Amino acid sequence: MSLPSKVVRGLEIWTEYLEDNEQKRMVDDLRIVVASAPLFSPDTPYGKPMSVKMTSAGRFGWYSDRSGYRYIAEHPSGCAWPPIPRSVMRVWNSVAECERQPDCCLVNYYMQGSKMGMHRDSDEANFEFPVVSISLGDSALFRIGNLNRGGKTESLWLRSGDVVVMGGEGRLVYHGVDRIEFGSSSLLRNGGRVNLTLRVVD
Ligand code: SIN
Ligand code: MN
């Protein structure tokens, strides 16, 4: 049984969890996901489009518009979300320590200049299940805060192949991405970063 490289404010950081060939395989699997469920730019409830593009795989997809954040059972086009690739499920089954399988794999694509404001993942029904995050492509400056908004934060770089488990006392910790280092990885043909988050929804 391996252990995370470090634990920061309850978040398990597994650095270099995926080898290069596993990352490439996962990107190939994600190209199939994106072909049937194309990336889109959701609006925030405040009316501004998010700077990341996103799509999902699984029973549910995460969605945002003027009415708020929620999970929806179909892609905005009306098509079903594609299944979560086996290469991605394998990571959950290795690090989540949880019998239930994830219902949603949110796929976030960060382009040059994309970022993600501080938030916590709280649209799920049961916070006893962890959220597992997989980073692919360019490095990201990941900021970790507290259980309430505000206060001192600490930052670390997430690199391609790193995995973060947000569970237990870290499940509802605020977090965000300040910026990516565009071009720092050659994994993705056009650069940028993909972050996958696996969630149990209902
Ligand atoms: C998220 O919290 O939704 C994304 C985290 C990340 O991109 O590393
Ligand atoms: Mn999050």
mmCIF file of C-alpha atoms and ligand atoms in Angstrom:
data_model
loop_
_atom_site.group_PDB
_atom_site.id
_atom_site.type_symbol
_atom_site.label_atom_id
_atom_site.label_comp_id
_atom_site.label_asym_id
_atom_site.label_seq_id
_atom_site.Cartn_x
_atom_site.Cartn_y
_atom_site.Cartn_z
ATOM 1 C CA MET A 1 0.000 0.000 0.000
ATOM 2 C CA SER A 2 1.625 3.267 -1.077
ATOM 3 C CA LEU A 3 1.195 6.564 0.707
ATOM 4 C CA PRO A 4 0.642 10.137 -0.477
ATOM 5 C CA SER A 5 3.779 12.251 -0.870
ATOM 6 C CA LYS A 6 2.366 14.772 1.589
ATOM 7 C CA VAL A 7 -0.816 15.925 3.271
ATOM 8 C CA VAL A 8 -1.562 19.655 3.191
ATOM 9 C CA ARG A 9 -4.550 20.902 5.223
ATOM 10 C CA GLY A 10 -6.191 17.480 4.922
ATOM 11 C CA LEU A 11 -5.557 17.165 1.168
ATOM 12 C CA GLU A 12 -3.503 14.143 0.140
ATOM 13 C CA ILE A 13 -1.013 15.085 -2.570
ATOM 14 C CA TRP A 14 0.232 12.120 -4.610
ATOM 15 C CA THR A 15 3.003 13.571 -6.772
ATOM 16 C CA GLU A 16 4.047 11.787 -10.001
ATOM 17 C CA TYR A 17 1.288 9.245 -9.456
ATOM 18 C CA LEU A 18 0.814 8.499 -13.173
ATOM 19 C CA GLU A 19 3.691 7.466 -15.408
ATOM 20 C CA ASP A 20 4.107 9.095 -18.834
ATOM 21 C CA ASN A 21 2.517 6.199 -20.737
ATOM 22 C CA GLU A 22 -0.478 6.172 -18.352
ATOM 23 C CA GLN A 23 -0.940 9.917 -18.875
ATOM 24 C CA LYS A 24 -0.836 9.493 -22.668
ATOM 25 C CA ARG A 25 -3.348 6.660 -22.479
ATOM 26 C CA MET A 26 -5.657 8.790 -20.345
ATOM 27 C CA VAL A 27 -5.445 11.698 -22.791
ATOM 28 C CA ASP A 28 -6.388 9.310 -25.646
ATOM 29 C CA ASP A 29 -9.363 8.122 -23.575
ATOM 30 C CA LEU A 30 -10.372 11.740 -22.889
ATOM 31 C CA ARG A 31 -10.300 12.570 -26.605
ATOM 32 C CA ILE A 32 -13.073 9.975 -27.009
ATOM 33 C CA VAL A 33 -15.041 11.593 -24.150
ATOM 34 C CA VAL A 34 -14.689 15.072 -25.677
ATOM 35 C CA ALA A 35 -15.669 13.784 -29.139
ATOM 36 C CA SER A 36 -19.096 12.728 -27.838
ATOM 37 C CA ALA A 37 -19.506 15.399 -25.135
ATOM 38 C CA PRO A 38 -17.788 18.549 -26.491
ATOM 39 C CA LEU A 39 -16.133 21.072 -24.168
ATOM 40 C CA PHE A 40 -18.210 24.186 -23.418
ATOM 41 C CA SER A 41 -17.724 27.386 -21.395
ATOM 42 C CA PRO A 42 -20.365 27.576 -18.674
ATOM 43 C CA ASP A 43 -21.558 30.901 -17.283
ATOM 44 C CA THR A 44 -21.115 31.575 -13.602
ATOM 45 C CA PRO A 45 -24.264 32.511 -11.641
ATOM 46 C CA TYR A 46 -22.915 36.087 -11.811
ATOM 47 C CA GLY A 47 -23.196 36.023 -15.614
ATOM 48 C CA LYS A 48 -19.504 35.866 -16.531
ATOM 49 C CA PRO A 49 -18.285 32.862 -18.550
ATOM 50 C CA MET A 50 -15.766 30.692 -16.703
ATOM 51 C CA SER A 51 -12.215 30.885 -18.074
ATOM 52 C CA VAL A 52 -11.951 27.084 -18.244
ATOM 53 C CA LYS A 53 -13.806 24.927 -20.732
ATOM 54 C CA MET A 54 -15.480 21.841 -19.364
ATOM 55 C CA THR A 55 -17.378 18.663 -19.995
ATOM 56 C CA SER A 56 -18.101 15.525 -17.971
ATOM 57 C CA ALA A 57 -18.300 11.753 -18.107
ATOM 58 C CA GLY A 58 -20.447 9.494 -15.931
ATOM 59 C CA ARG A 59 -24.075 9.466 -14.777
ATOM 60 C CA PHE A 60 -23.979 13.179 -14.059
ATOM 61 C CA GLY A 61 -22.158 16.214 -15.339
ATOM 62 C CA TRP A 62 -21.412 19.368 -13.395
ATOM 63 C CA TYR A 63 -23.015 22.504 -14.821
ATOM 64 C CA SER A 64 -23.322 26.197 -14.103
ATOM 65 C CA ASP A 65 -25.445 29.020 -15.486
ATOM 66 C CA ARG A 66 -27.406 32.022 -14.177
ATOM 67 C CA SER A 67 -29.551 29.655 -12.062
ATOM 68 C CA GLY A 68 -26.521 28.366 -10.150
ATOM 69 C CA TYR A 69 -24.249 25.356 -9.824
ATOM 70 C CA ARG A 70 -25.673 21.857 -10.139
ATOM 71 C CA TYR A 71 -25.343 18.390 -11.625
ATOM 72 C CA ILE A 72 -27.308 17.571 -14.763
ATOM 73 C CA ALA A 73 -28.079 14.158 -16.278
ATOM 74 C CA GLU A 74 -27.304 15.138 -19.892
ATOM 75 C CA HIS A 75 -24.783 17.211 -21.813
ATOM 76 C CA PRO A 76 -26.280 20.654 -22.725
ATOM 77 C CA SER A 77 -26.706 19.295 -26.297
ATOM 78 C CA GLY A 78 -29.204 16.745 -24.911
ATOM 79 C CA CYS A 79 -26.883 13.739 -25.370
ATOM 80 C CA ALA A 80 -26.016 11.350 -22.555
ATOM 81 C CA TRP A 81 -22.648 11.872 -20.835
ATOM 82 C CA PRO A 82 -20.155 9.224 -21.988
ATOM 83 C CA PRO A 83 -18.888 6.623 -19.502
ATOM 84 C CA ILE A 84 -15.916 7.424 -17.257
ATOM 85 C CA PRO A 85 -12.839 5.824 -18.907
ATOM 86 C CA ARG A 86 -11.394 2.757 -17.213
ATOM 87 C CA SER A 87 -7.963 4.414 -16.984
ATOM 88 C CA VAL A 88 -9.572 7.124 -14.818
ATOM 89 C CA MET A 89 -11.637 4.716 -12.705
ATOM 90 C CA ARG A 90 -8.446 2.842 -11.900
ATOM 91 C CA VAL A 91 -7.043 5.917 -10.144
ATOM 92 C CA TRP A 92 -10.194 6.263 -8.013
ATOM 93 C CA ASN A 93 -10.050 2.602 -7.062
ATOM 94 C CA SER A 94 -6.398 2.930 -6.049
ATOM 95 C CA VAL A 95 -6.534 6.085 -3.915
ATOM 96 C CA ALA A 96 -10.122 6.883 -2.841
ATOM 97 C CA GLU A 97 -10.424 4.130 -0.192
ATOM 98 C CA CYS A 98 -14.142 4.032 -0.805
ATOM 99 C CA GLU A 99 -16.361 1.254 -2.130
ATOM 100 C CA ARG A 100 -18.746 3.490 -3.977
ATOM 101 C CA GLN A 101 -17.791 4.334 -7.542
ATOM 102 C CA PRO A 102 -17.813 7.951 -8.756
ATOM 103 C CA ASP A 103 -20.876 9.245 -10.634
ATOM 104 C CA CYS A 104 -19.145 12.151 -12.328
ATOM 105 C CA CYS A 105 -15.760 12.849 -13.851
ATOM 106 C CA LEU A 106 -15.631 16.591 -14.431
ATOM 107 C CA VAL A 107 -13.133 17.473 -17.165
ATOM 108 C CA ASN A 108 -11.758 21.024 -16.860
ATOM 109 C CA TYR A 109 -9.543 22.360 -19.651
ATOM 110 C CA TYR A 110 -7.295 25.295 -18.736
ATOM 111 C CA MET A 111 -5.984 27.363 -21.643
ATOM 112 C CA GLN A 112 -3.404 30.165 -21.450
ATOM 113 C CA GLY A 113 -4.772 32.634 -18.872
ATOM 114 C CA SER A 114 -7.411 30.273 -17.413
ATOM 115 C CA LYS A 115 -7.806 30.151 -13.667
ATOM 116 C CA MET A 116 -10.279 28.922 -11.073
ATOM 117 C CA GLY A 117 -11.361 31.092 -8.154
ATOM 118 C CA MET A 118 -11.355 29.852 -4.568
ATOM 119 C CA HIS A 119 -14.303 27.532 -3.940
ATOM 120 C CA ARG A 120 -15.155 24.271 -2.271
ATOM 121 C CA ASP A 121 -16.879 21.306 -3.897
ATOM 122 C CA SER A 122 -20.236 21.287 -2.131
ATOM 123 C CA ASP A 123 -22.863 20.391 -4.762
ATOM 124 C CA GLU A 124 -22.739 16.696 -3.825
ATOM 125 C CA ALA A 125 -25.222 14.954 -1.496
ATOM 126 C CA ASN A 126 -22.748 13.270 0.858
ATOM 127 C CA PHE A 127 -19.405 14.769 1.869
ATOM 128 C CA GLU A 128 -18.212 11.469 3.364
ATOM 129 C CA PHE A 129 -17.116 10.477 -0.118
ATOM 130 C CA PRO A 130 -13.854 12.027 -1.315
ATOM 131 C CA VAL A 131 -13.202 14.036 -4.470
ATOM 132 C CA VAL A 132 -10.202 12.766 -6.438
ATOM 133 C CA SER A 133 -8.371 15.171 -8.767
ATOM 134 C CA ILE A 134 -5.970 14.196 -11.582
ATOM 135 C CA SER A 135 -3.704 16.751 -13.291
ATOM 136 C CA LEU A 136 -2.566 16.337 -16.911
ATOM 137 C CA GLY A 137 -0.500 18.695 -19.068
ATOM 138 C CA ASP A 138 0.794 22.099 -18.007
ATOM 139 C CA SER A 139 1.630 22.777 -14.358
ATOM 140 C CA ALA A 140 -0.849 24.679 -12.199
ATOM 141 C CA LEU A 141 -0.354 26.872 -9.151
ATOM 142 C CA PHE A 142 -2.892 25.352 -6.763
ATOM 143 C CA ARG A 143 -3.975 27.381 -3.733
ATOM 144 C CA ILE A 144 -5.297 25.720 -0.585
ATOM 145 C CA GLY A 145 -7.297 27.688 1.965
ATOM 146 C CA ASN A 146 -9.448 26.837 4.941
ATOM 147 C CA LEU A 147 -12.836 25.349 5.797
ATOM 148 C CA ASN A 148 -14.301 28.848 5.634
ATOM 149 C CA ARG A 149 -13.655 31.439 2.953
ATOM 150 C CA GLY A 150 -10.669 33.716 3.648
ATOM 151 C CA GLY A 151 -7.720 33.385 5.992
ATOM 152 C CA LYS A 152 -4.161 32.375 5.234
ATOM 153 C CA THR A 153 -3.592 30.102 2.256
ATOM 154 C CA GLU A 154 -0.697 28.043 0.960
ATOM 155 C CA SER A 155 0.146 27.196 -2.635
ATOM 156 C CA LEU A 156 1.865 24.361 -4.428
ATOM 157 C CA TRP A 157 2.462 23.395 -8.048
ATOM 158 C CA LEU A 158 0.442 20.507 -9.427
ATOM 159 C CA ARG A 159 2.241 18.827 -12.314
ATOM 160 C CA SER A 160 1.169 16.363 -14.969
ATOM 161 C CA GLY A 161 0.482 12.984 -13.380
ATOM 162 C CA ASP A 162 -0.137 14.342 -9.874
ATOM 163 C CA VAL A 163 -3.259 13.221 -7.992
ATOM 164 C CA VAL A 164 -4.986 14.994 -5.083
ATOM 165 C CA VAL A 165 -7.492 13.314 -2.775
ATOM 166 C CA MET A 166 -9.859 15.724 -1.036
ATOM 167 C CA GLY A 167 -11.453 13.581 1.633
ATOM 168 C CA GLY A 168 -11.996 13.425 5.375
ATOM 169 C CA GLU A 169 -11.169 16.737 7.027
ATOM 170 C CA GLY A 170 -9.917 18.074 3.679
ATOM 171 C CA ARG A 171 -13.156 17.384 1.806
ATOM 172 C CA LEU A 172 -14.599 20.874 2.216
ATOM 173 C CA VAL A 173 -11.413 22.898 2.186
ATOM 174 C CA TYR A 174 -11.429 25.949 -0.116
ATOM 175 C CA HIS A 175 -9.110 25.632 -3.108
ATOM 176 C CA GLY A 176 -8.462 27.211 -6.488
ATOM 177 C CA VAL A 177 -5.995 27.572 -9.336
ATOM 178 C CA ASP A 178 -4.209 30.949 -9.636
ATOM 179 C CA ARG A 179 -2.599 30.262 -13.001
ATOM 180 C CA ILE A 180 -1.057 27.668 -15.228
ATOM 181 C CA GLU A 181 2.450 27.703 -16.621
ATOM 182 C CA PHE A 182 1.477 27.525 -20.281
ATOM 183 C CA GLY A 183 3.804 25.333 -22.343
ATOM 184 C CA SER A 184 5.443 23.643 -19.348
ATOM 185 C CA SER A 185 4.343 20.173 -20.531
ATOM 186 C CA SER A 186 4.312 18.553 -23.965
ATOM 187 C CA LEU A 187 1.566 16.052 -23.072
ATOM 188 C CA LEU A 188 -1.251 17.955 -24.790
ATOM 189 C CA ARG A 189 -0.833 18.730 -28.482
ATOM 190 C CA ASN A 190 -1.983 22.350 -28.158
ATOM 191 C CA GLY A 191 -0.688 22.961 -24.633
ATOM 192 C CA GLY A 192 -2.831 23.778 -21.645
ATOM 193 C CA ARG A 193 -3.938 21.684 -18.716
ATOM 194 C CA VAL A 194 -6.660 19.144 -18.088
ATOM 195 C CA ASN A 195 -7.877 18.571 -14.559
ATOM 196 C CA LEU A 196 -10.226 15.689 -13.848
ATOM 197 C CA THR A 197 -12.270 15.561 -10.665
ATOM 198 C CA LEU A 198 -14.110 12.401 -9.729
ATOM 199 C CA ARG A 199 -17.136 12.839 -7.503
ATOM 200 C CA VAL A 200 -19.902 10.764 -5.928
ATOM 201 C CA VAL A 201 -22.970 12.901 -6.607
ATOM 202 C CA ASP A 202 -26.215 11.511 -5.126
HETATM 203 C C1 SIN B 1 -11.341 22.196 -9.171
HETATM 204 O O1 SIN B 1 -11.258 22.428 -7.993
HETATM 205 O O2 SIN B 1 -12.438 22.061 -9.723
HETATM 206 C C2 SIN B 1 -10.121 22.100 -10.025
HETATM 207 C C3 SIN B 1 -8.865 21.923 -9.283
HETATM 208 C C4 SIN B 1 -7.704 21.864 -10.227
HETATM 209 O O3 SIN B 1 -7.847 22.283 -11.378
HETATM 210 O O4 SIN B 1 -6.634 21.381 -9.838
HETATM 211 MN MN MN B 2 -12.955 22.091 -6.757
#
